[in-house]
Structures are given as structure tokens and as C-alpha cells.
């Protein structure tokens, strides 16, 4: 059974940093590209970042470019999201997900999801 477990969320002041982790089990990790999504209260879930199977290709949504970095360690079955210069607008539940499509494009299918980790940024 595929399981994705996010961690690393918390409460931080604007300008601060957090690093989220997503640990995967029950799958061959390196055969999946991975992504981070987030959902703020009252809003739809939105794409944040995508990383290819071996990490050679990454894509981030415009609002986080220059502030967030996505990475992965296939030996540890773990994906990361380093978030710097956090803003109150980054407050959301952050989810990780898998996709069989190695390179990002809009409308990709994401098959497995974690339960999410809350990130709260105060002004």
C-alpha cells in the first residue's frame, strides 16, 4: 500500500523558513515524479512544485520561484520543500503527491497523496 507522510510544517513569522519532508513507502520511489501542492482556507488546492524522478528537472509555480526549492533523496525515499522568505500568503496545508509523468505540464494526473502538513505564516 502506497503511503506518503508529510512533516515539517509549523508556525513561523514572515520572512522565516521551513523545510517540509515527504516520506514515501509502498512504492518504487525513483519510478515516480513527485509534486507539492497546497490548499489555503476557503481556496482550491494549487500546484506548488514538481520534481522529476531523479531530480534533474524541477518546476515551481511563479509565486514561489526564488523562495522555495524542491529536492529529493531517492536513497531515503524522501522529497523536500525548502521554503524561505515565507509570506502570510503561503499559509496553507501542504500536500505531496506522486505522478507517473516525469516532466511537468499542466493537467498532470497525480495518483497518491499524503495527509498534509499545516504551514502558518504570521505577519
Coordinates of C-alpha atoms in Angstrom, one line a residue:
X1 CA 0.0 0.0 0.0
X2 CA 1.4 3.4 -1.0
X3 CA 1.8 5.8 1.8
X4 CA 3.1 9.4 1.7
X5 CA 3.7 11.2 5.0
X6 CA 4.4 14.9 5.2
X7 CA 6.1 16.6 8.1
X8 CA 8.0 19.8 8.9
X9 CA 5.1 22.2 8.9
X10 CA 4.6 24.7 11.7
X11 CA 4.1 28.3 12.7
X12 CA 6.7 30.9 11.5
X13 CA 6.9 34.6 11.2
X14 CA 7.0 36.3 7.8
X15 CA 10.5 36.1 6.4
X16 CA 11.2 32.9 8.2
X17 CA 12.0 29.4 6.7
X18 CA 10.7 25.9 7.0
X19 CA 11.6 22.6 5.3
X20 CA 8.9 20.2 4.6
X21 CA 9.6 16.5 4.1
X22 CA 7.5 13.8 2.3
X23 CA 8.5 10.2 3.1
X24 CA 7.1 7.6 0.7
X25 CA 6.6 3.9 1.3
X26 CA 5.0 1.0 -0.6
X27 CA 6.3 2.1 -4.0
X28 CA 9.4 2.2 -6.0
X29 CA 10.2 5.8 -5.2
X30 CA 12.5 6.6 -8.1
X31 CA 9.9 5.5 -10.7
X32 CA 7.7 8.4 -9.8
X33 CA 8.0 12.1 -10.3
X34 CA 6.7 14.0 -7.3
X35 CA 5.0 17.3 -6.5
X36 CA 3.9 19.6 -3.7
X37 CA 0.5 21.2 -3.6
X38 CA -1.1 23.5 -1.1
X39 CA -4.6 24.5 0.0
X40 CA -5.4 27.6 1.9
X41 CA -8.6 28.0 3.9
X42 CA -11.5 28.7 1.5
X43 CA -9.4 28.2 -1.6
X44 CA -8.9 25.4 -4.1
X45 CA -5.8 23.3 -3.9
X46 CA -3.0 24.7 -6.0
X47 CA 0.2 23.3 -7.5
X48 CA 3.4 24.5 -5.9
X49 CA 6.4 22.4 -7.3
X50 CA 7.3 19.4 -9.3
X51 CA 10.4 17.3 -9.4
X52 CA 11.4 14.6 -11.9
X53 CA 12.2 11.0 -11.0
X54 CA 15.9 11.6 -10.3
X55 CA 15.7 15.3 -9.5
X56 CA 17.3 16.6 -12.7
X57 CA 14.2 18.6 -13.7
X58 CA 12.2 20.9 -11.4
X59 CA 9.3 23.3 -11.9
X60 CA 7.9 25.8 -9.4
X61 CA 4.8 28.0 -9.7
X62 CA 5.6 31.7 -10.2
X63 CA 4.6 32.8 -6.7
X64 CA 7.3 30.7 -5.0
X65 CA 10.1 31.0 -7.5
X66 CA 13.2 32.3 -5.9
X67 CA 11.9 31.5 -2.4
X68 CA 11.2 27.7 -2.5
X69 CA 13.4 24.8 -3.6
X70 CA 12.2 21.3 -4.3
X71 CA 14.6 18.4 -4.0
X72 CA 14.6 14.6 -3.4
X73 CA 16.8 11.9 -2.0
X74 CA 15.8 8.6 -3.6
X75 CA 18.1 6.6 -1.2
X76 CA 15.8 7.9 1.6
X77 CA 12.5 7.7 -0.3
X78 CA 12.1 11.4 0.6
X79 CA 11.2 14.6 -1.1
X80 CA 11.7 18.0 0.4
X81 CA 10.4 21.5 0.0
X82 CA 12.7 24.2 1.4
X83 CA 10.7 27.4 1.9
X84 CA 12.5 30.6 2.5
X85 CA 11.3 34.2 2.8
X86 CA 7.9 32.9 3.8
X87 CA 4.9 35.2 3.4
X88 CA 1.4 35.2 5.1
X89 CA 0.1 34.2 1.7
X90 CA 2.0 30.9 1.9
X91 CA -0.3 29.8 4.8
X92 CA -1.9 26.5 3.8
X93 CA -1.9 22.8 4.2
X94 CA 0.9 21.4 2.1
X95 CA 0.5 18.0 0.4
X96 CA 2.8 15.8 -1.5
X97 CA 1.8 13.6 -4.4
X98 CA 3.1 11.2 -7.0
X99 CA 2.7 11.2 -10.7
X100 CA 3.9 8.8 -13.4
X101 CA 4.7 11.7 -15.7
X102 CA 8.4 12.6 -15.4
X103 CA 8.2 16.2 -16.6
X104 CA 5.8 18.9 -15.5
X105 CA 2.9 20.1 -17.6
X106 CA -0.5 21.5 -16.6
X107 CA -3.2 18.9 -16.0
X108 CA -0.9 16.0 -15.0
X109 CA -2.6 13.1 -13.1
X110 CA -1.5 12.7 -9.5
X111 CA -2.2 9.3 -8.1
X112 CA -1.2 9.2 -4.5
X113 CA -1.5 11.9 -1.8
X114 CA -0.3 12.4 1.7
X115 CA -2.4 13.7 4.5
X116 CA -0.9 17.2 4.5
X117 CA 1.1 19.3 6.9
X118 CA 0.0 22.7 8.1
X119 CA 2.1 25.8 7.5
X120 CA 1.1 29.0 9.1
X121 CA 3.0 32.3 8.5
X122 CA 2.2 35.3 10.6
X123 CA 2.7 38.9 9.5

